[in-house]
Coordinates of C-alpha atoms in Angstrom, one line a residue:
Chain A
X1 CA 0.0 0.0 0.0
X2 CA 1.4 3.0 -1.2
X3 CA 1.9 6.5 1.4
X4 CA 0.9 9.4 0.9
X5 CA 3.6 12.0 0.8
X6 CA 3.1 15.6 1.6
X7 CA 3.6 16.7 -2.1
X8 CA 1.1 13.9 -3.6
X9 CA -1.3 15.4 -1.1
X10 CA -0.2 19.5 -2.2
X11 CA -0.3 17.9 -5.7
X12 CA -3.7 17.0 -5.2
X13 CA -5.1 20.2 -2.8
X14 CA -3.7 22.2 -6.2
X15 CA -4.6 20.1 -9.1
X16 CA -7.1 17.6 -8.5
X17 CA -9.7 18.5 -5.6
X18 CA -11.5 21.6 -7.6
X19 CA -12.3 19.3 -10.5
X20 CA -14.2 16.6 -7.9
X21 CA -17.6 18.7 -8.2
X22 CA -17.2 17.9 -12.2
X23 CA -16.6 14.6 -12.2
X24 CA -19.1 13.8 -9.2
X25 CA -21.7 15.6 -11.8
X26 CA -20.6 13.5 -14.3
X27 CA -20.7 10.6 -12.8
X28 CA -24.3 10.7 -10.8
X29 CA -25.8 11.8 -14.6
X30 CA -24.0 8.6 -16.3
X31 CA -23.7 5.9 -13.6
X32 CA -24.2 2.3 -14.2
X33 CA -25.0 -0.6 -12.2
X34 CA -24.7 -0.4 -8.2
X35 CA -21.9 1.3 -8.5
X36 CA -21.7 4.2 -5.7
X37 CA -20.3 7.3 -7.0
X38 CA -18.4 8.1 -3.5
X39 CA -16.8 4.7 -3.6
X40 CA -15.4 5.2 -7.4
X41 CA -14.0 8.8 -6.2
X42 CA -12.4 7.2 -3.1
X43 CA -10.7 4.6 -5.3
X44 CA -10.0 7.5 -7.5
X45 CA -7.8 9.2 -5.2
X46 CA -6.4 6.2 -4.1
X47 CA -4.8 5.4 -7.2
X48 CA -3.3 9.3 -7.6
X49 CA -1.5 8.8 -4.4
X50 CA -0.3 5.5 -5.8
X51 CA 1.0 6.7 -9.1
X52 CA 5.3 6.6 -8.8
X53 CA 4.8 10.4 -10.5
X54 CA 2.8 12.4 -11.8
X55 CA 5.0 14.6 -13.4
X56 CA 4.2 13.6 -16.7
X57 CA 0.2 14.8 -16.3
X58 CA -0.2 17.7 -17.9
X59 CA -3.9 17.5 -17.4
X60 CA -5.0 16.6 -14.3
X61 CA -8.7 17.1 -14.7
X62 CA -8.6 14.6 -17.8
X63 CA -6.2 12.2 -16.0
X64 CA -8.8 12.1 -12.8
X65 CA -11.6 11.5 -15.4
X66 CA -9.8 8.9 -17.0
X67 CA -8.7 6.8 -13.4
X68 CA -12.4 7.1 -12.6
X69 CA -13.3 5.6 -15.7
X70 CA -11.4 2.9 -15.3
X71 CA -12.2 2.1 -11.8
X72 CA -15.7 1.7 -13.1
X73 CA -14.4 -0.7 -16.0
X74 CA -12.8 -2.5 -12.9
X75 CA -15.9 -3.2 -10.5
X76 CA -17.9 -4.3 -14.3
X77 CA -15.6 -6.8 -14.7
X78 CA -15.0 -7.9 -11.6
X79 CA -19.6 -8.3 -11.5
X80 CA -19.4 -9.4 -14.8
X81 CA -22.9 -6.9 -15.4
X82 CA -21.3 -5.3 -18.7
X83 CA -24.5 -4.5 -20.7
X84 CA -24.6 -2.8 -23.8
X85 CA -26.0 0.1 -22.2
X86 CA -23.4 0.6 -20.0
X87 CA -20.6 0.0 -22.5
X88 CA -22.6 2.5 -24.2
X89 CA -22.8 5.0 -21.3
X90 CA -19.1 4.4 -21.0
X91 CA -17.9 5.6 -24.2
X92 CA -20.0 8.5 -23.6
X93 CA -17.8 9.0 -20.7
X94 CA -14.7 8.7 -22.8
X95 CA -16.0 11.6 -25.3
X96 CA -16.8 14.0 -22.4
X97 CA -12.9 13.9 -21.3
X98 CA -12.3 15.7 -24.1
X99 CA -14.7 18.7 -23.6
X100 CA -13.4 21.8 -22.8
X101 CA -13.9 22.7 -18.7
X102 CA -15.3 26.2 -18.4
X103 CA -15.1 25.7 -14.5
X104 CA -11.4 25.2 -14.7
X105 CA -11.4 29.7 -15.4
X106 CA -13.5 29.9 -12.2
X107 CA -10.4 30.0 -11.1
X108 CA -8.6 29.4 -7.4
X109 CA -10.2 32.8 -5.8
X110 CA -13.6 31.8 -5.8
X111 CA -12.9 28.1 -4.9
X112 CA -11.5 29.3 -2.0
X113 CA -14.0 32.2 -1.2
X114 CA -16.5 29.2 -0.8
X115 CA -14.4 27.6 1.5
X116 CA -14.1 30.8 3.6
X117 CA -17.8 31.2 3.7
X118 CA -18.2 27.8 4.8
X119 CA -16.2 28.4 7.3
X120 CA -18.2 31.2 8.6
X121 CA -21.0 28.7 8.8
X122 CA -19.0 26.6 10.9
X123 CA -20.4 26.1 14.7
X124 CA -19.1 28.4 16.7
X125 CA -16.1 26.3 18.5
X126 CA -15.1 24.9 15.5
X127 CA -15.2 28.3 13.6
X128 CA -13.0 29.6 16.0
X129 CA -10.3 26.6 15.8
X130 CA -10.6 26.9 12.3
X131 CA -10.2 30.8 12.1
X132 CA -7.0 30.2 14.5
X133 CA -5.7 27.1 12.8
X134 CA -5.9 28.4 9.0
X135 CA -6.8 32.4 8.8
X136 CA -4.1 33.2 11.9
X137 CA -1.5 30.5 10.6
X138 CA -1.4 29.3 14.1
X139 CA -0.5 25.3 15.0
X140 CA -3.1 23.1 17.3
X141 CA -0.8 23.7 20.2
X142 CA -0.9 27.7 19.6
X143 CA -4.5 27.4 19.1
X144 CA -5.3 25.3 22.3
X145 CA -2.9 27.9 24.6
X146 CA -4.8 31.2 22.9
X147 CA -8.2 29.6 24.2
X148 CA -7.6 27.5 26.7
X149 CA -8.6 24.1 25.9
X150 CA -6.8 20.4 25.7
X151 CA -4.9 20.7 22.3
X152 CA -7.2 16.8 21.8
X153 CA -9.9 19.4 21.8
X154 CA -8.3 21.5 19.5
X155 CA -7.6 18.2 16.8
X156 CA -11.3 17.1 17.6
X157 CA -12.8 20.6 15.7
X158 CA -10.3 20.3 13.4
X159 CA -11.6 16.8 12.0
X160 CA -15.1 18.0 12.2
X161 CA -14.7 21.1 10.2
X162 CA -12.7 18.9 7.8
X163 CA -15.1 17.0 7.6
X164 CA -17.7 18.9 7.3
X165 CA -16.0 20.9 4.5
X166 CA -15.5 17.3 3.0
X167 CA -18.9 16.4 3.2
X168 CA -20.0 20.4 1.0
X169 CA -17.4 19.4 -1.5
X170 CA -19.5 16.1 -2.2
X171 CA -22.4 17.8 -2.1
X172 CA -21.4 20.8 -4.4
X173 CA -20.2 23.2 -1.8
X174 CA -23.5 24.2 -0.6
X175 CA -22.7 23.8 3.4
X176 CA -22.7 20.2 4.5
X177 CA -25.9 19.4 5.5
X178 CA -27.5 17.2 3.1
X179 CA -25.3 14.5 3.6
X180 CA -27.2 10.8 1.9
X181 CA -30.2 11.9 -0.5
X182 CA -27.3 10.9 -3.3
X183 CA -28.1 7.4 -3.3
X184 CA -32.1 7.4 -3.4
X185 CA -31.0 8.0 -7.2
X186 CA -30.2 4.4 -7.6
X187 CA -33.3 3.0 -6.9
X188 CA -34.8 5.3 -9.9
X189 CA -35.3 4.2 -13.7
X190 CA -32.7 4.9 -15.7
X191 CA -34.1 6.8 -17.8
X192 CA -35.0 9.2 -15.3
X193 CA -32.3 8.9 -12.9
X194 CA -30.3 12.1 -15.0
X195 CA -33.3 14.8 -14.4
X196 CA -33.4 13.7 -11.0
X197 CA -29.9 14.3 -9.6
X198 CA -28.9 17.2 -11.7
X199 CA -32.0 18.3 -9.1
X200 CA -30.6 17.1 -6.3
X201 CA -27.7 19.3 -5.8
X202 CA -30.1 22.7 -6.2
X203 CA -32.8 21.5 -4.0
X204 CA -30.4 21.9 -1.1
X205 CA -30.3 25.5 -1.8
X206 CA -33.5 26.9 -0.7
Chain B
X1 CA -21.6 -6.2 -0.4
X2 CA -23.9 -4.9 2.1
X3 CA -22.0 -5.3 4.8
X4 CA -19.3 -3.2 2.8
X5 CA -18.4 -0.2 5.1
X6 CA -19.5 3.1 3.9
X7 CA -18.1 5.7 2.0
X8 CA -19.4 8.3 4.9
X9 CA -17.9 6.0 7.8
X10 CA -14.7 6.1 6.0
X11 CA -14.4 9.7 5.4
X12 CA -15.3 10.1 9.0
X13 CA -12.3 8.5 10.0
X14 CA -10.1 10.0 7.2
X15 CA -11.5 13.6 8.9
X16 CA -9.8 12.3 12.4
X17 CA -6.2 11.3 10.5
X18 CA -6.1 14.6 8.6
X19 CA -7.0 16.6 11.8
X20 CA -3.8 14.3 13.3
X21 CA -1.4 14.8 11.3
X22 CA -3.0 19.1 10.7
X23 CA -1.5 18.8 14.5
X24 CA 2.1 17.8 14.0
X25 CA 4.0 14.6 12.6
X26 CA 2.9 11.4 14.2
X27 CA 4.7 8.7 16.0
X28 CA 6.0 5.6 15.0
X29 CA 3.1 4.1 16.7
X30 CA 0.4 6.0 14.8
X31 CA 2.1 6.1 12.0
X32 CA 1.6 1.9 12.1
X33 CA -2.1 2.6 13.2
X34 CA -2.6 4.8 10.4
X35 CA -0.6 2.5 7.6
X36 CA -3.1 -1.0 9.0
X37 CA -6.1 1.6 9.1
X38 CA -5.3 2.1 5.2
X39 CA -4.2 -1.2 4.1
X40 CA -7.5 -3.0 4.9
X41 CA -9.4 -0.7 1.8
X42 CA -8.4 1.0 -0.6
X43 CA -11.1 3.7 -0.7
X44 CA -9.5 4.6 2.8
X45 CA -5.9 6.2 1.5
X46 CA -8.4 7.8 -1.1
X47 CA -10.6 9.6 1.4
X48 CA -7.4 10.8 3.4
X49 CA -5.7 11.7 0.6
X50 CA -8.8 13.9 -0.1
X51 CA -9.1 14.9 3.5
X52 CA -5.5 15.8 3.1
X53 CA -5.9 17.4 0.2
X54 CA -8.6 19.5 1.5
X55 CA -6.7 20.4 5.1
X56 CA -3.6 22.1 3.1
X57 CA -6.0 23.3 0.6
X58 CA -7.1 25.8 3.6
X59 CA -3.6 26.6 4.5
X60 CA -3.6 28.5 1.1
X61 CA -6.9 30.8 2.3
X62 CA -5.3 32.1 4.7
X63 CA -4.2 35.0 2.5
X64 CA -8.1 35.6 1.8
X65 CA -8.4 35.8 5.6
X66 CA -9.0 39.4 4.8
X67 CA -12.3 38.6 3.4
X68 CA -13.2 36.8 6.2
X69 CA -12.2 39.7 8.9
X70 CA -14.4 42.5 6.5
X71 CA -17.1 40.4 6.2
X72 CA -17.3 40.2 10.5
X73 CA -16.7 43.6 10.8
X74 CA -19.4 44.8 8.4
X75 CA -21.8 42.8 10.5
X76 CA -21.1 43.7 13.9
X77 CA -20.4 47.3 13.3
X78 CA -23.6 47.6 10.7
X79 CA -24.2 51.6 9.2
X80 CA -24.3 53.8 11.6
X81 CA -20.5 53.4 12.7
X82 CA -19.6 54.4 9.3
X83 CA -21.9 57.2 9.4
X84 CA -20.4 58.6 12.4
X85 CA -16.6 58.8 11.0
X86 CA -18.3 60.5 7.8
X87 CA -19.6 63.3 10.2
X88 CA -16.6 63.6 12.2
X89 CA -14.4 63.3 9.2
X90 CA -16.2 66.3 7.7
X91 CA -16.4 68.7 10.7
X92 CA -12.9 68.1 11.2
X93 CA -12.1 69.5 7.7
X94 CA -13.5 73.0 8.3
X95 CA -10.7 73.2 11.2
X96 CA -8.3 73.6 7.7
X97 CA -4.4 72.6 7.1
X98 CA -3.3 76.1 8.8
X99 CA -3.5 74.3 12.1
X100 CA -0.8 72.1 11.1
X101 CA 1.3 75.3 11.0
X102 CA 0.5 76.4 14.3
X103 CA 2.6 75.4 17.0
X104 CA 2.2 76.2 20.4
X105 CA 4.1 74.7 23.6
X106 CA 5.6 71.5 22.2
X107 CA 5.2 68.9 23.9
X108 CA 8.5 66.5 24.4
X109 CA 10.2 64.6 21.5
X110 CA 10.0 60.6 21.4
X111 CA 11.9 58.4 19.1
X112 CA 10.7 54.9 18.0
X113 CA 12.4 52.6 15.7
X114 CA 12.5 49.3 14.1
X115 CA 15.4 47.4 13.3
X116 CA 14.9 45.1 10.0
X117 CA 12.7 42.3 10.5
X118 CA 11.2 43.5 13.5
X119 CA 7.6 45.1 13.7
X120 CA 6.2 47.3 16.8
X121 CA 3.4 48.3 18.7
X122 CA 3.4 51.8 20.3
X123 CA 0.6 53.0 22.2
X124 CA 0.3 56.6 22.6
X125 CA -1.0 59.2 25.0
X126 CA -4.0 59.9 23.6
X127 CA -5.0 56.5 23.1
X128 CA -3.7 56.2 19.5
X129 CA -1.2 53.4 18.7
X130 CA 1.2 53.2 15.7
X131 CA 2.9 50.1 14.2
X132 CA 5.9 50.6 12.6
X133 CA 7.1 48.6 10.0
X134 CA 10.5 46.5 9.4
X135 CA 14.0 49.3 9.5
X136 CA 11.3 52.0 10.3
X137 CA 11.6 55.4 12.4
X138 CA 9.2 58.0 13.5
X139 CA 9.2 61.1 16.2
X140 CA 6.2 61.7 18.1
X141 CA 5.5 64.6 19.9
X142 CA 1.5 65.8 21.2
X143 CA 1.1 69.6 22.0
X144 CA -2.3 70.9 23.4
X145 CA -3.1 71.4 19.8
X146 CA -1.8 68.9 17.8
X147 CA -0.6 65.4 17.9
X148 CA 2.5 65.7 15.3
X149 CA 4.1 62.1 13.9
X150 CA 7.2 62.8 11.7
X151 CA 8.2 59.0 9.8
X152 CA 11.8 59.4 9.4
X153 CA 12.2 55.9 7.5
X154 CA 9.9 52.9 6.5
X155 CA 6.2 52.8 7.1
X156 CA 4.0 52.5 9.9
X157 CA 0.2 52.5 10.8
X158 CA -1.8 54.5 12.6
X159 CA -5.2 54.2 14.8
X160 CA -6.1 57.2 15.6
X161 CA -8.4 57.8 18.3
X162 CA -11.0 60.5 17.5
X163 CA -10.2 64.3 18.9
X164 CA -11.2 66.7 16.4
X165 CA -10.3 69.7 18.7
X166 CA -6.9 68.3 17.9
X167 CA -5.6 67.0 14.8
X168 CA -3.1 64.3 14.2
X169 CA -0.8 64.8 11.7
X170 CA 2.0 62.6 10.3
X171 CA 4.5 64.1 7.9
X172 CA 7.0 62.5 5.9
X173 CA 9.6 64.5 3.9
X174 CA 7.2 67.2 2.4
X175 CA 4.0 65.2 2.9
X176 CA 1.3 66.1 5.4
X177 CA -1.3 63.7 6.4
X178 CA -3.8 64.9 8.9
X179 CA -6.4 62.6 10.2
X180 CA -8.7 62.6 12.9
X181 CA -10.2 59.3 14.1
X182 CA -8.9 57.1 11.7
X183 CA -6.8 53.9 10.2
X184 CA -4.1 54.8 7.9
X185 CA -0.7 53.2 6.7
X186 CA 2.3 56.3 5.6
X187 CA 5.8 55.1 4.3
X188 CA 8.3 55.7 1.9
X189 CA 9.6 52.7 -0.4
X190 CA 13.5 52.6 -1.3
X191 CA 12.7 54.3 -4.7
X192 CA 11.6 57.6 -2.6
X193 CA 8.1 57.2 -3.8
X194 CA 5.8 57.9 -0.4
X195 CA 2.5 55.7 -0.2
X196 CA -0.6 56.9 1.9
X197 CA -2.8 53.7 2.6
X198 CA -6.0 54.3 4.5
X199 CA -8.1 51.9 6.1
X200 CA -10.9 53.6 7.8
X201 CA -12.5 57.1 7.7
X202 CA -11.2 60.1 6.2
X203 CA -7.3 61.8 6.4
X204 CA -6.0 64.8 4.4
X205 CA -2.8 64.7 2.6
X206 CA -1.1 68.1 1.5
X207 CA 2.5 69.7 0.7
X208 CA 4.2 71.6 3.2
X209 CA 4.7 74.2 0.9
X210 CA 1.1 74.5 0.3
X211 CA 0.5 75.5 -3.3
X212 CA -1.9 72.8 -3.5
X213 CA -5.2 72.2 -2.6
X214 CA -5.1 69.1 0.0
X215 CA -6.1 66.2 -1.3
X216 CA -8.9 64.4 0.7
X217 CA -8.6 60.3 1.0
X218 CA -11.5 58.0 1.7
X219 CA -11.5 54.4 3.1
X220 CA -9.9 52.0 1.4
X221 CA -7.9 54.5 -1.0
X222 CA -4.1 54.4 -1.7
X223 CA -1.9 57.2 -2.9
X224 CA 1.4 56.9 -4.6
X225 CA 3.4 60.2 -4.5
X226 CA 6.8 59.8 -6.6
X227 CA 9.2 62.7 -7.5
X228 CA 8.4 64.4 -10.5
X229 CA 4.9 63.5 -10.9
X230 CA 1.3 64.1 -9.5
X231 CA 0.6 62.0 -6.6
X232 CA -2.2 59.5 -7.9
X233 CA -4.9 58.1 -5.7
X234 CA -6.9 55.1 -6.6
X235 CA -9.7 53.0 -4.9
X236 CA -8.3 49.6 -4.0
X237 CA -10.6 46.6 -2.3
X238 CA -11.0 46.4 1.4
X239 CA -9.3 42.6 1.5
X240 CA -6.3 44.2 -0.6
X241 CA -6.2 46.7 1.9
X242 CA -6.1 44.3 4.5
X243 CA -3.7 42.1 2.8
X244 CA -1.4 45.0 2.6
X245 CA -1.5 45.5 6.2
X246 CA -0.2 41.9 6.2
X247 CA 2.8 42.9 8.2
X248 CA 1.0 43.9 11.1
X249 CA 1.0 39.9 11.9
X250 CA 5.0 39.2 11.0
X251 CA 3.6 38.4 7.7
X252 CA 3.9 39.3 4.0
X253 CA 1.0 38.6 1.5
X254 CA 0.7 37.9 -2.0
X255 CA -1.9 37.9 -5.0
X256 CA -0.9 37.0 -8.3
X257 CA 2.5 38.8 -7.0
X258 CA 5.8 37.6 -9.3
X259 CA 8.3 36.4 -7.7
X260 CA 10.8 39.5 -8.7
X261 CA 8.5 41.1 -6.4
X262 CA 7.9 38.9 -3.8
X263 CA 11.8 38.6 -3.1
X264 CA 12.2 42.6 -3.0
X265 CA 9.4 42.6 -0.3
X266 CA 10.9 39.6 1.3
X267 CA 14.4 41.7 1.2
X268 CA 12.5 44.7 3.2
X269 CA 12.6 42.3 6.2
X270 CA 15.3 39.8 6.0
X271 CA 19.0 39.9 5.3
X272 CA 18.8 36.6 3.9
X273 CA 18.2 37.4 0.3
X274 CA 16.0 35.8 -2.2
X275 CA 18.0 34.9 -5.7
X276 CA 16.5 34.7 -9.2
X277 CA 18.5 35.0 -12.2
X278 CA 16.4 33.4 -14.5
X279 CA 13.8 36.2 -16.2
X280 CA 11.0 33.2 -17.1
X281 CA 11.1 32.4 -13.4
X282 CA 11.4 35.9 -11.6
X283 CA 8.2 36.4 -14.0
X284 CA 6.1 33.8 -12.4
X285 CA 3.8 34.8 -9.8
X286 CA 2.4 33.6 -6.4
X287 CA -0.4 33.9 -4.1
X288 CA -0.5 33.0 -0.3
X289 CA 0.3 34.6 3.3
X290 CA 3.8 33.8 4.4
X291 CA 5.6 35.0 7.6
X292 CA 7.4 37.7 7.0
X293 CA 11.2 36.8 8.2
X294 CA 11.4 33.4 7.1
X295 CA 12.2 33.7 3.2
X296 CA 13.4 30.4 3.2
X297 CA 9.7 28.8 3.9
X298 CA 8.5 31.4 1.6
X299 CA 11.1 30.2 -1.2
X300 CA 10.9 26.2 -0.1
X301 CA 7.0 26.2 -0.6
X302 CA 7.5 28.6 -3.9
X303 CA 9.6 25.9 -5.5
X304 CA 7.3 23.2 -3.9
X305 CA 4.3 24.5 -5.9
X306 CA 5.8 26.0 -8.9
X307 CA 8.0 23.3 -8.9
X308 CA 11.7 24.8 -8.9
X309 CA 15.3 24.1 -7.6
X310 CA 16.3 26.0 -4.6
X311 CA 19.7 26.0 -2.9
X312 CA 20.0 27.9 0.4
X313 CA 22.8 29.1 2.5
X314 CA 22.9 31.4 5.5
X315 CA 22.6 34.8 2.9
X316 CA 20.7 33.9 0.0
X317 CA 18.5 31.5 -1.1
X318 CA 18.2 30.5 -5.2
X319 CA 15.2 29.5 -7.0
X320 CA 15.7 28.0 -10.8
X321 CA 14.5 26.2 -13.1
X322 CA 13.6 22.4 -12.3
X323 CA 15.3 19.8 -14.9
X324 CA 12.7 18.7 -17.9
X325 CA 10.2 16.3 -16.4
X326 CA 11.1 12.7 -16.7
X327 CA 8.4 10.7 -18.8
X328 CA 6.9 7.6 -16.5
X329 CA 3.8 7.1 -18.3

């Protein structure tokens, strides 16, 4: 099992996490069989820390798209449920890689203004540790002197605002509330099951 | 496959590990609890990688902390606090520049200064306080009528608590910049060009001399007066004010900054100086917040992201090009 160095994981904060809304799209509009669109993005990451380099992508939206892809191909063949409709859906797949990305120009700055306002959504203990911890620059142990709590404490708002901010970027990056109406999708027709969760990510809006 | 664990129960624990290691490097034992943890799935080192990912993703908006501080203030001090610096700011002006030129009894002389690298707080008298810069110097000296600030080098801040009855006035070289109860950055850069940075409310900047009007400056307004041309004011965003004021905190902040630039700022506070001699890579440019006297953790992450060479030793630190990429695919 391969580790995961620090600069696989800046590698991946830089290059790799702002296309994951794009790809989650794309794969809740196109999935086939009972395949779980978090597990394939898991295994998806997985393999990027794996890779011996990745100095040779030059693309790393196309090269995510492409691991993904064939992390699906894996879990058909292993079920051996490789319909025509799915090789069909697949080779769809393979044509979108090549579309241009208009998201890619949104650029860094807004990306990260989400993040900030999510931040400011935070519960208030954790928005504090947070606002210490990554606004301020300061470590846990600064943090947990400046207000006066255990630094386990401190670590303990850090993984929930992680994952909290984990859970908005699954969801689209609308706060991280809705965390499991994703998979009711499944259960739909297939035909239908494209309207449906293009819907899914808005209706958390309001 | 039902009993398969979940995606969600795996990213909860991925959450703990990337709060773990957000808190310093682990030990050999939870190192070995973190490598069995990831060997038993392989959507685990996914979802910490992501978790990872996401954690250092946040280290990078700390710069646009700014955002975040304007957007607080703005709702706990709502309209009417602005209001009230307007109508102070404006009574104030009818007092006119002439006071600057009349001194009464002078109060004593105090001398503050910074040597490079080093930033400080002075409270004054009057409950003002002034921050002065990296290799910065200013004279203070209140009179019954006027609170005068002369910056001999560098730049500082100034909060100035509200008196109209008696202006504060900083003046550097022939510059004049009066203020009443306000937030305001004046220095001059090594090129001699003198910058006039104001944060909140209103200040007044004229020429000793007096043959011009003064010029007024609102919040979140910078002036650039260099020798030989009109000084030229310009509207600038509150989180780029903010950014600039970066210093206040030890640290220097960058957006879309190239790296020329970045080591001339970095050279304001440090001895140890930042080397570029290639053009193509002095051209490149760099966001992020990064503490002010350590240009080698400014140039290490620099050449992390942008992927360059760096070679350090105690004076200077060089950033060049990388070697071609070596084809694995």
């Amino acid at each position: 099992m391969a580790r995961l160095s620090d600069i696989r994981a800046q590698w991946i904060a830089n290059h790799v996490l702002a296309h994951e809304p794009a790809l989650r799209a794309f794969l809740s509009a196109r999935r086939v069989v009972h395949l779980e669109v978090d597990d394939i993005i898991q295994e998806t990451y997985a393999i990027l820390v794996g890779l011996e380099s990745v100095d040779h992508i030059q693309n790393a939206k196309r090269y995510m798209f492409q691991t993904a892809k064939s992390v699906m191909l894996q879990h058909l063949r292993r079920a051996r449920i490789v319909s025509i409709e799915s090789v069909a859906e697949l080779d769809r797949f393979g044509l979108a890689i090549d579309e241009p990305s208009p998201e890619h120009q949104a650029g860094d700055r807004q990306e990260l203004r989400r993040v900030i306002a999510l931040i400011t959504r935070l519960p208030e203990k954790c928005r504090q540790v947070f606002i210490l911890r990554k606004m301020d620059g300061l470590s846990q142990h600064e943090v947990s002197e400046r207000l006066g709590v255990s630094e386990s404490t401190v670590e303990k708002h850090v993984a929930r605002g992680l994952r909290t901010l984990m859970e908005s970027l699954r969801t689209g990056g609308n706060g991280g509330s809705g965390a499991s109406s994703h998979s009711e999708a499944s259960s739909q027709p297939q035909g239908e099951r494209r309207k449906i969760h293009v819907r899914s990510g808005d209706q958390r809006r309001h | 496959m039902s009993d398969r664990e979940t995606s969600g129960a795996i990213d909860d624990t991925a959450a703990l590990w990337a709060a773990r290691v957000d808190r310093g490097p682990l030990s050999n034992d939870e190192q070995s609890a973190l490598d069995a943890w990831l060997d038993a799935d392989p959507r685990r080192l996914g979802a910490y990688a992501r978790a990872r990912a996401i954690d250092l993703r946040l280290d990078q908006a700390r710069v646009f902390g700014a955002d975040l501080a304007e957007f607080q203030e703005q709702e706990k001090a709502g309209p009417s606090r602005r209001g009230l610096i307007g109508v102070g700011a404006t009574a104030a002006a009818g007092v006119g520049v002439a006071a600057v030129l009349l001194r009464d009894k002078l109060g004593p002389l105090t001398d503050y200064r910074t040597r490079k690298g080093e930033i400080r707080v002075v409270p004054l008298a009057d409950g003002s306080d002034l921050t002065l810069n990296t290799a910065s110097e200013v004279t203070v000296r209140y009179s019954q009528a006027q609170r005068d600030i002369r910056l001999i080098n560098g730049e500082a801040l100034f909060n100035v608590a509200k008196n109209p009855e008696r202006p504060f006035v900083v003046q550097i070289d022939d510059m004049l910049v009066r203020a009443i109860g306000t937030s305001f950055t004046v220095g001059r850069r090594d090129d001699g060009s003198l910058r006039v940075l104001v944060r909140e409310g209103v200040v007044e900047v004229s020429r000793t001399g007096g043959e011009h009007a003064p010029v007024r400056l609102v919040a979140n307004t910078r002036l650039i007066a260099a020798a030989g041309v009109p000084p030229r004011a310009a509207a600038i965003p509150p989180a780029e004010v903010t950014r600039d004021l970066a210093w206040r905190e030890g640290m220097i902040a960058f957006e879309d900054t190239s790296l020329a630039e970045a080591a001339a700022e970095f050279a304001r506070f440090s001895d140890t100086r930042i080397v570029i001699e290639d053009p193509e890579v002095s051209s490149r440019t760099v966001s992020g917040l990064f503490s002010a006297n350590n240009p080698i953790g400014f140039a290490n992450a620099v050449a992390l992201s942008l992927d360059l060479t760096i070679t350090a030793d105690a004076r200077e630190v060089r950033l060049g090009q990388a070697a071609p990429p070596h084809q694995t695919s």
